[in-house]
mmCIF file of C-alpha atoms in Angstrom:
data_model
loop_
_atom_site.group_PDB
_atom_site.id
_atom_site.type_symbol
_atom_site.label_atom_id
_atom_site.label_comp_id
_atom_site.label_asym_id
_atom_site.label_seq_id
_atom_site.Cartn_x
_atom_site.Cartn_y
_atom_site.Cartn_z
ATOM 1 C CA UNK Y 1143 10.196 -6.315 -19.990
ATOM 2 C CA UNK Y 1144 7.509 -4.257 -20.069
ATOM 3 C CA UNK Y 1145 4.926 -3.916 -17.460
ATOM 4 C CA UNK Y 1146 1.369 -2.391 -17.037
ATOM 5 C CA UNK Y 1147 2.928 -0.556 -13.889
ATOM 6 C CA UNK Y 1148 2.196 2.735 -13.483
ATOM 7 C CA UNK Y 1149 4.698 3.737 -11.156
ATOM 8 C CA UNK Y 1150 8.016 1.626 -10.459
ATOM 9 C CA UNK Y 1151 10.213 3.187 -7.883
ATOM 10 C CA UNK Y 1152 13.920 3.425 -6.950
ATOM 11 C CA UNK Y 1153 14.435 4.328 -3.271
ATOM 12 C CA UNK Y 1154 18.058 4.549 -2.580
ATOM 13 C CA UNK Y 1155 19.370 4.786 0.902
ATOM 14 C CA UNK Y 1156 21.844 7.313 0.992
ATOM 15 C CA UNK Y 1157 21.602 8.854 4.447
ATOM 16 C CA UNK Y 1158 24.529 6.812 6.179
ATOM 17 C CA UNK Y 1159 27.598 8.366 7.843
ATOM 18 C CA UNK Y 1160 30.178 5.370 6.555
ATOM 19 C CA UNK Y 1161 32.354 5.552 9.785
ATOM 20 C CA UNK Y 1162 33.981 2.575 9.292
ATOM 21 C CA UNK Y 1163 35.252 3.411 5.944
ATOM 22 C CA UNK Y 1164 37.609 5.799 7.629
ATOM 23 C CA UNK Y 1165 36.816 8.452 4.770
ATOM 24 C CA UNK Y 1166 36.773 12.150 4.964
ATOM 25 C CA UNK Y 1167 32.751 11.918 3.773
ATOM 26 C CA UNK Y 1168 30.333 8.857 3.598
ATOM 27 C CA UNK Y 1169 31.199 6.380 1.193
ATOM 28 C CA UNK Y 1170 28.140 6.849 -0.604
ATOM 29 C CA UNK Y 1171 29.996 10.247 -1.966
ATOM 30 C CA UNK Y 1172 33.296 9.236 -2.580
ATOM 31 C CA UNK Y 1173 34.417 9.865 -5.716
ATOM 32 C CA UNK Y 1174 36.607 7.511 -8.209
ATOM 33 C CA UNK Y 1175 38.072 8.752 -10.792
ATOM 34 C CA UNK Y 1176 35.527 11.857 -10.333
ATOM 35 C CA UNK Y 1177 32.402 9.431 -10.450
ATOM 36 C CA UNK Y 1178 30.902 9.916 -7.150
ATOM 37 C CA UNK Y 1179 28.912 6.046 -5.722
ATOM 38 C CA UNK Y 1180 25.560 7.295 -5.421
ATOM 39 C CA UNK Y 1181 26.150 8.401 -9.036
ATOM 40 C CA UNK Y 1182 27.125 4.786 -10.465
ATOM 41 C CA UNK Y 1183 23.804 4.087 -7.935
ATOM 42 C CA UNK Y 1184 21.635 6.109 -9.567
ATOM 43 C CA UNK Y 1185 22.449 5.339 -13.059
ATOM 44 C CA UNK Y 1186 21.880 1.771 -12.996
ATOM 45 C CA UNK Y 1187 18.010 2.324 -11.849
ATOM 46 C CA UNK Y 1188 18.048 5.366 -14.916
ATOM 47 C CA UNK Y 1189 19.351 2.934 -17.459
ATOM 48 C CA UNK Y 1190 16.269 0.026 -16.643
ATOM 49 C CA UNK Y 1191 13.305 0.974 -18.566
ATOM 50 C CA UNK Y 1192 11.022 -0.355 -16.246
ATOM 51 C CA UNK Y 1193 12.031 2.027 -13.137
ATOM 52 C CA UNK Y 1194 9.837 5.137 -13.656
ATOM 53 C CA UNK Y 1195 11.356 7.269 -10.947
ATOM 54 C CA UNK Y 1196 13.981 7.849 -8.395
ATOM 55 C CA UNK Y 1197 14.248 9.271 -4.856
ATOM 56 C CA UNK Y 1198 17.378 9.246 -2.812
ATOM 57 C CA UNK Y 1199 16.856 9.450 1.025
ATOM 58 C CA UNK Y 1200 19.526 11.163 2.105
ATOM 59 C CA UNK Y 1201 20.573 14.066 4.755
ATOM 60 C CA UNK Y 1202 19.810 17.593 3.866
ATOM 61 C CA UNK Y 1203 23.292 18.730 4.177
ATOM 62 C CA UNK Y 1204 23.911 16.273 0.793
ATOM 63 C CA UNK Y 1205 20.254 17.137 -1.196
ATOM 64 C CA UNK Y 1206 22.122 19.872 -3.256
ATOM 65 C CA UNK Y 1207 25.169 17.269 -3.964
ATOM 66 C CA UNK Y 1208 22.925 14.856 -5.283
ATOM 67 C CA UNK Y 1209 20.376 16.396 -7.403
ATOM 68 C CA UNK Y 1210 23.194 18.287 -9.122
ATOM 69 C CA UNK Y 1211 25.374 14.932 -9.610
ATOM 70 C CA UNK Y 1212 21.980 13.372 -11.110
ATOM 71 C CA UNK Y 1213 21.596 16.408 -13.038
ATOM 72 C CA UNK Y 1214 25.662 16.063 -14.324
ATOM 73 C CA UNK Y 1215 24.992 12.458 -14.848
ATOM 74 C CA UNK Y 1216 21.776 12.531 -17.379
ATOM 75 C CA UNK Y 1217 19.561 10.933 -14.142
ATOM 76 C CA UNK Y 1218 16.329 12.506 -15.409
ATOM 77 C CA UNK Y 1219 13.954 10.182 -13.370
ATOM 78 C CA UNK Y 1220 15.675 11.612 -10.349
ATOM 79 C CA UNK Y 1221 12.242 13.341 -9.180
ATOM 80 C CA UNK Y 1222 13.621 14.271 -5.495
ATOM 81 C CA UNK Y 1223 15.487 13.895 -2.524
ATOM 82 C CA UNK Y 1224 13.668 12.539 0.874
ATOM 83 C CA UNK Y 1225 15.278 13.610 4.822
ATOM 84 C CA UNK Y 1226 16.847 10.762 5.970
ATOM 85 C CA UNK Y 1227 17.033 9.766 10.181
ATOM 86 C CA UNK Y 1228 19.364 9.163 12.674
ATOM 87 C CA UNK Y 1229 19.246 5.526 11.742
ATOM 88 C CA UNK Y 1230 19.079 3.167 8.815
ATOM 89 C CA UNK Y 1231 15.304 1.986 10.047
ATOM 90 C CA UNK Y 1232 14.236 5.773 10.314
ATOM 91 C CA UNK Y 1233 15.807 6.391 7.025
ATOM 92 C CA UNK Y 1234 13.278 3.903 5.401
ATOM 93 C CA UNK Y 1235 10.663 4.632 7.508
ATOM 94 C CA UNK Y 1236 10.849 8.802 6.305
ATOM 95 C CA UNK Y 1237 11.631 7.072 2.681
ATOM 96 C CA UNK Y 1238 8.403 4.926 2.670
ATOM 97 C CA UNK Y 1239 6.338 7.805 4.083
ATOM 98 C CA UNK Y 1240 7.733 10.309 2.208
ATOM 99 C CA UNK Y 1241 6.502 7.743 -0.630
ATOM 100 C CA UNK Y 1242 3.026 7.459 0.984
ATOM 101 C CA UNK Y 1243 2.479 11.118 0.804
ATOM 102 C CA UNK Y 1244 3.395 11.629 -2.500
ATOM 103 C CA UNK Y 1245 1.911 8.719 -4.269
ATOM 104 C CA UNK Y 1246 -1.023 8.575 -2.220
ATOM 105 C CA UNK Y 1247 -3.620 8.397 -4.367
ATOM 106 C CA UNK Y 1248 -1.413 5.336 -5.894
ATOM 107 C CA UNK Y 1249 -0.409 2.948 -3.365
ATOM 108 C CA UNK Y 1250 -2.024 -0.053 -4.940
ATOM 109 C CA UNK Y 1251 -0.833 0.786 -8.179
ATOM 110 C CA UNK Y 1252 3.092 1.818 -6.995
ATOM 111 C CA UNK Y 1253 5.908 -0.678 -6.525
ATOM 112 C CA UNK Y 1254 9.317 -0.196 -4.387
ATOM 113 C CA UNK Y 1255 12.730 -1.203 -5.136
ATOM 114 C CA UNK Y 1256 14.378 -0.019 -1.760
ATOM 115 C CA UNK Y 1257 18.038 -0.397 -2.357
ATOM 116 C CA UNK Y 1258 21.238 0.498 -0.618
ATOM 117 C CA UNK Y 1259 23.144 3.527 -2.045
ATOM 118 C CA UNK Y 1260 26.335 2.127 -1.390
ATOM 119 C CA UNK Y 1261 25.806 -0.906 -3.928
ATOM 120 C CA UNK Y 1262 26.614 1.050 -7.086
ATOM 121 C CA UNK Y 1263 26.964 -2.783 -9.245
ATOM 122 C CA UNK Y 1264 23.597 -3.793 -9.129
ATOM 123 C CA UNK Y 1265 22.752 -5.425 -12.457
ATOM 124 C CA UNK Y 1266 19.952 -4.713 -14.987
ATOM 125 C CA UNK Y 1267 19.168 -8.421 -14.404
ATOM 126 C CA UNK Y 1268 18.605 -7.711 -10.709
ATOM 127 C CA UNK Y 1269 16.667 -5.051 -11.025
ATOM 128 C CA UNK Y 1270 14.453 -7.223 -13.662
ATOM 129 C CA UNK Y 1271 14.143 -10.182 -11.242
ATOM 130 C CA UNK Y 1272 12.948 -7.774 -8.490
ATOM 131 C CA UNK Y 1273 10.110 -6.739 -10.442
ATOM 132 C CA UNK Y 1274 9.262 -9.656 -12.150
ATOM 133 C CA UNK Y 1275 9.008 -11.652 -8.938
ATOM 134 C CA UNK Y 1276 7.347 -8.843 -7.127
ATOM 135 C CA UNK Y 1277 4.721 -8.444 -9.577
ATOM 136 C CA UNK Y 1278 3.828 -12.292 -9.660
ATOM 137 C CA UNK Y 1279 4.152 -12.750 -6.071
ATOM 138 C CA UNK Y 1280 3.867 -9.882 -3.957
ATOM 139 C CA UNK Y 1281 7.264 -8.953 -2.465
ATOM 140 C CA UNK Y 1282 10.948 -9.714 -3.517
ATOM 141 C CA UNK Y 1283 14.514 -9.768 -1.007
ATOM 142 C CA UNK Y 1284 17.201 -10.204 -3.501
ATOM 143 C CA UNK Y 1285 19.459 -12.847 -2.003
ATOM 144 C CA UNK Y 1286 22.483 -14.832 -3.393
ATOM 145 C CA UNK Y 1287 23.403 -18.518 -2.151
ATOM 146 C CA UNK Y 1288 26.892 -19.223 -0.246
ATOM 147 C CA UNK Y 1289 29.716 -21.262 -1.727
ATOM 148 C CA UNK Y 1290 31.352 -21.601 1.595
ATOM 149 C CA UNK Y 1291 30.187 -23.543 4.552
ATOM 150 C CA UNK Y 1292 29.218 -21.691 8.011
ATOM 151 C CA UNK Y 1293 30.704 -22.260 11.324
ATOM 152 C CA UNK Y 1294 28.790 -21.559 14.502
ATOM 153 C CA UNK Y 1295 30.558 -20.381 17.473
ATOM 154 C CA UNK Y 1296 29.240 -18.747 20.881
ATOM 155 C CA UNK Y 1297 32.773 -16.660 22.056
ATOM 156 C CA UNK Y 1298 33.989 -15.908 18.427
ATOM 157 C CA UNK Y 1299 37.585 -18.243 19.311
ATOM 158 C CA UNK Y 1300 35.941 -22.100 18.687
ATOM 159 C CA UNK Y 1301 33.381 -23.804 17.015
ATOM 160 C CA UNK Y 1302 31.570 -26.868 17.233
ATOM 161 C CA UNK Y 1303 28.908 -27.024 14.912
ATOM 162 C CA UNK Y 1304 28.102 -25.777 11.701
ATOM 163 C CA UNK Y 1305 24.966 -24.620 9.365
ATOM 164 C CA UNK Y 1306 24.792 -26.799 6.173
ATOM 165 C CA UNK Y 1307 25.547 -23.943 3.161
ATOM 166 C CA UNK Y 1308 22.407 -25.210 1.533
ATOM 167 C CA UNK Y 1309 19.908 -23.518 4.139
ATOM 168 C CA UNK Y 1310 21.340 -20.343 3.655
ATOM 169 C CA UNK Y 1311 21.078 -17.297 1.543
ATOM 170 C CA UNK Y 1312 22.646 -14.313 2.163
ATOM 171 C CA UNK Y 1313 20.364 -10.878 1.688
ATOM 172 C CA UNK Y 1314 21.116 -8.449 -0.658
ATOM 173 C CA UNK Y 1315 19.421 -5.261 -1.258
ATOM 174 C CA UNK Y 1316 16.577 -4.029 -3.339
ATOM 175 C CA UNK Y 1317 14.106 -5.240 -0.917
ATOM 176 C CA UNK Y 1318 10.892 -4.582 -3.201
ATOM 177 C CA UNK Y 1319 6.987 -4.460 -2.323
ATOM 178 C CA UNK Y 1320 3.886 -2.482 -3.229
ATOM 179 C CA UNK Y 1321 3.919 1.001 -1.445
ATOM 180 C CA UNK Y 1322 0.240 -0.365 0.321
ATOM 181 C CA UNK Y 1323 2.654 -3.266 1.736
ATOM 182 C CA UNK Y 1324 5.042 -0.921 2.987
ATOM 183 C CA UNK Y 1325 2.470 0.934 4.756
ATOM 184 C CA UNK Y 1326 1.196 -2.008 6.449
ATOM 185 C CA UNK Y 1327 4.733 -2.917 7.454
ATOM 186 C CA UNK Y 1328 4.967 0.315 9.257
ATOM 187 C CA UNK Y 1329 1.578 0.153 10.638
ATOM 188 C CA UNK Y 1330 2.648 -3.374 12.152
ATOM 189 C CA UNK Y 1331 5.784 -2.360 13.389
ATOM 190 C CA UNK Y 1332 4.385 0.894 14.967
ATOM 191 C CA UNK Y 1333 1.570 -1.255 17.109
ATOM 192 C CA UNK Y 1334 4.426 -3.443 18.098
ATOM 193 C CA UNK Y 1335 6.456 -0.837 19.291
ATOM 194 C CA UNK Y 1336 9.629 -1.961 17.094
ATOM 195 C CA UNK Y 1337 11.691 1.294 16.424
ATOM 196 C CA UNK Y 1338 14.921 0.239 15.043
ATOM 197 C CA UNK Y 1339 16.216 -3.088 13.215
ATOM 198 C CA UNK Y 1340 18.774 -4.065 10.844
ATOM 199 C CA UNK Y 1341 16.858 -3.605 7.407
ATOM 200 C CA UNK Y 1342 13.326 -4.236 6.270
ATOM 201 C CA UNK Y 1343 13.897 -7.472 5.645
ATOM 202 C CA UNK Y 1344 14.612 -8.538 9.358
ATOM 203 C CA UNK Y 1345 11.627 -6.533 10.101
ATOM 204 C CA UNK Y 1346 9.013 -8.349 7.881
ATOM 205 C CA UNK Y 1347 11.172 -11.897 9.498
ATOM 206 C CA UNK Y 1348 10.479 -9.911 13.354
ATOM 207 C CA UNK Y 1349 6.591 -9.501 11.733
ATOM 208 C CA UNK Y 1350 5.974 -12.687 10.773
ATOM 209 C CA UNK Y 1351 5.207 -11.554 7.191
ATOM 210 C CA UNK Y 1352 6.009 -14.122 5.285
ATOM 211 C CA UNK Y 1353 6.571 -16.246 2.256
ATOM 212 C CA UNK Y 1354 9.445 -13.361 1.358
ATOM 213 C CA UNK Y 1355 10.495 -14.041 -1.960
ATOM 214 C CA UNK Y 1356 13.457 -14.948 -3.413
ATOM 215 C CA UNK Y 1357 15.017 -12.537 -6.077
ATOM 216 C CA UNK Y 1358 18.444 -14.247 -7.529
ATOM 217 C CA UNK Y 1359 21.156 -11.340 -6.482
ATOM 218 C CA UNK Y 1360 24.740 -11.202 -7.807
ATOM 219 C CA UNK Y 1361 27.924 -11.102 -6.407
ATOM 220 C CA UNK Y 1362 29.173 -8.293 -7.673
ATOM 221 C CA UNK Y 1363 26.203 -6.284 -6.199
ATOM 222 C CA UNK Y 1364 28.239 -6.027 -2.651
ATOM 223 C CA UNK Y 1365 27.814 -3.211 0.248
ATOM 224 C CA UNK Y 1366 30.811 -0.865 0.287
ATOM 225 C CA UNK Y 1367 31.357 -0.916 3.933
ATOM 226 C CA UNK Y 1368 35.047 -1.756 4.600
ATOM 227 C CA UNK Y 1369 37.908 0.713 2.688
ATOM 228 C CA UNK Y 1370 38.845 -2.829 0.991
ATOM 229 C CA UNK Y 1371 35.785 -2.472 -0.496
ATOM 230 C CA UNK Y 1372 37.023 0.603 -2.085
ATOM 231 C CA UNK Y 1373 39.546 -1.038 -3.823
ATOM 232 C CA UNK Y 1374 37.258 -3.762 -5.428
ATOM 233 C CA UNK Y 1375 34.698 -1.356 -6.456
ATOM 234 C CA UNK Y 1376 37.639 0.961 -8.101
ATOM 235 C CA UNK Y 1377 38.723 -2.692 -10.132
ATOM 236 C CA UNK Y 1378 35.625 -2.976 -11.351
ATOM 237 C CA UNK Y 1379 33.621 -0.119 -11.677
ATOM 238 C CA UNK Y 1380 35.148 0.064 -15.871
ATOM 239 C CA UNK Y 1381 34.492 -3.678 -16.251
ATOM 240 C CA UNK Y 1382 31.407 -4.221 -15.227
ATOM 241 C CA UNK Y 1383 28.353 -2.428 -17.097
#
């Protein structure tokens, strides 16, 4: 695909600490088989032809790291690193206005895949479907459907109800919009007074911006949060391309 876009961005999130990984650094960083993530990351939005640039928002201590791992890796649309915050909101909040001051001539014209670091698998189809949907309707939150059903429970020891697998979707990451939407978000969530939350998408849900389209996900584009996730990453890292 081939849009009239002039700019089409990849803003990885790479500014996490992984403590629940249990890992000497954050898992973004790990290396397998001397392949650091954010590498794998990276690569995937190089190989698309329709992503024009990348930033990584990430903490200053691991700028150096990254440009030279891009720079090891062939990553030429790597065009800079961004400060990340104490927090996974303030990282995209220095992301998007790190965005806003660089492109900001551009913001009607620009278009942002913001996309978790630690999700090295993400598909060229993914990426596609992000901008494709984004393009022809505003704003795209990749999301995958469940094949299990969903119990609800108050104490975490019983249930007795449930949430019909049908209603639900579970959210993935890129989360893409124009860079003038992501401004707006901000502005929004600024007047409100809203200085944290989970990821964007909860915040547009908390904003009442809304429809939020659906981008079809995959399940092999999964967090690595857990050190089991490790292990499935390491299985398929060769197999899947």
């Amino acid at each position: 695909m081939n849009y009239e876009q002039p700019h089409t961005i990849a803003l990885l999130l790479a500014g996490g600490q992984g403590n629940r990984i249990g890992a000497q650094c954050p898992k973004q960083y790990i290396e397998i088989d001397g392949e650091p993530v954010i590498l794998r990351t990276m690569r995937a939005f190089q190989q698309h032809p329709d992503v024009t640039d990348i930033y990584v928002v990430c903490s200053p201590r691991w700028q150096d790291y990254v440009v030279h791992q891009a720079q090891r890796g062939g990553v030429s649309k790597l065009r800079g690193t961004l400060n990340s915050g104490p927090t996974a909101f303030q990282s995209i909040r220095q992301g998007i206005e790190g965005l806003l001051h660089l492109f900001a001539d551009r913001q009607e014209q620009t278009i942002v895949l913001i996309h978790d670091a630690v999700r090295p698998l993400i598909s060229y189809e993914v990426i596609s479907q992000n901008i494709q949907t984004c393009l022809e309707k505003g704003n795209a939150i990749t999301a995958i459907r469940s094949n299990e059903a969903y119990m609800q429970t108050k104490d975490g020891l019983s249930s007795n109800d449930y949430i019909k697998r049908e209603a639900l979707m579970r959210a993935q990451t890129p989360h893409t919009f124009p860079l003038s939407a992501l401004r707006q978000i901000m502005q929004e969530a600024d007047r409100r007074g809203i200085t944290n939350h989970q990821s964007l998408f909860t915040l547009c849900n908390e904003l009442g911006i809304h429809p939020l389209y659906i981008a079809e996900g995959d399940p092999l584009n999964f967090k690595i949060t857990e050190p089991g996730d490790i292990k499935i990453y390491q299985a398929l890292r060769e197999v899947v391309r």
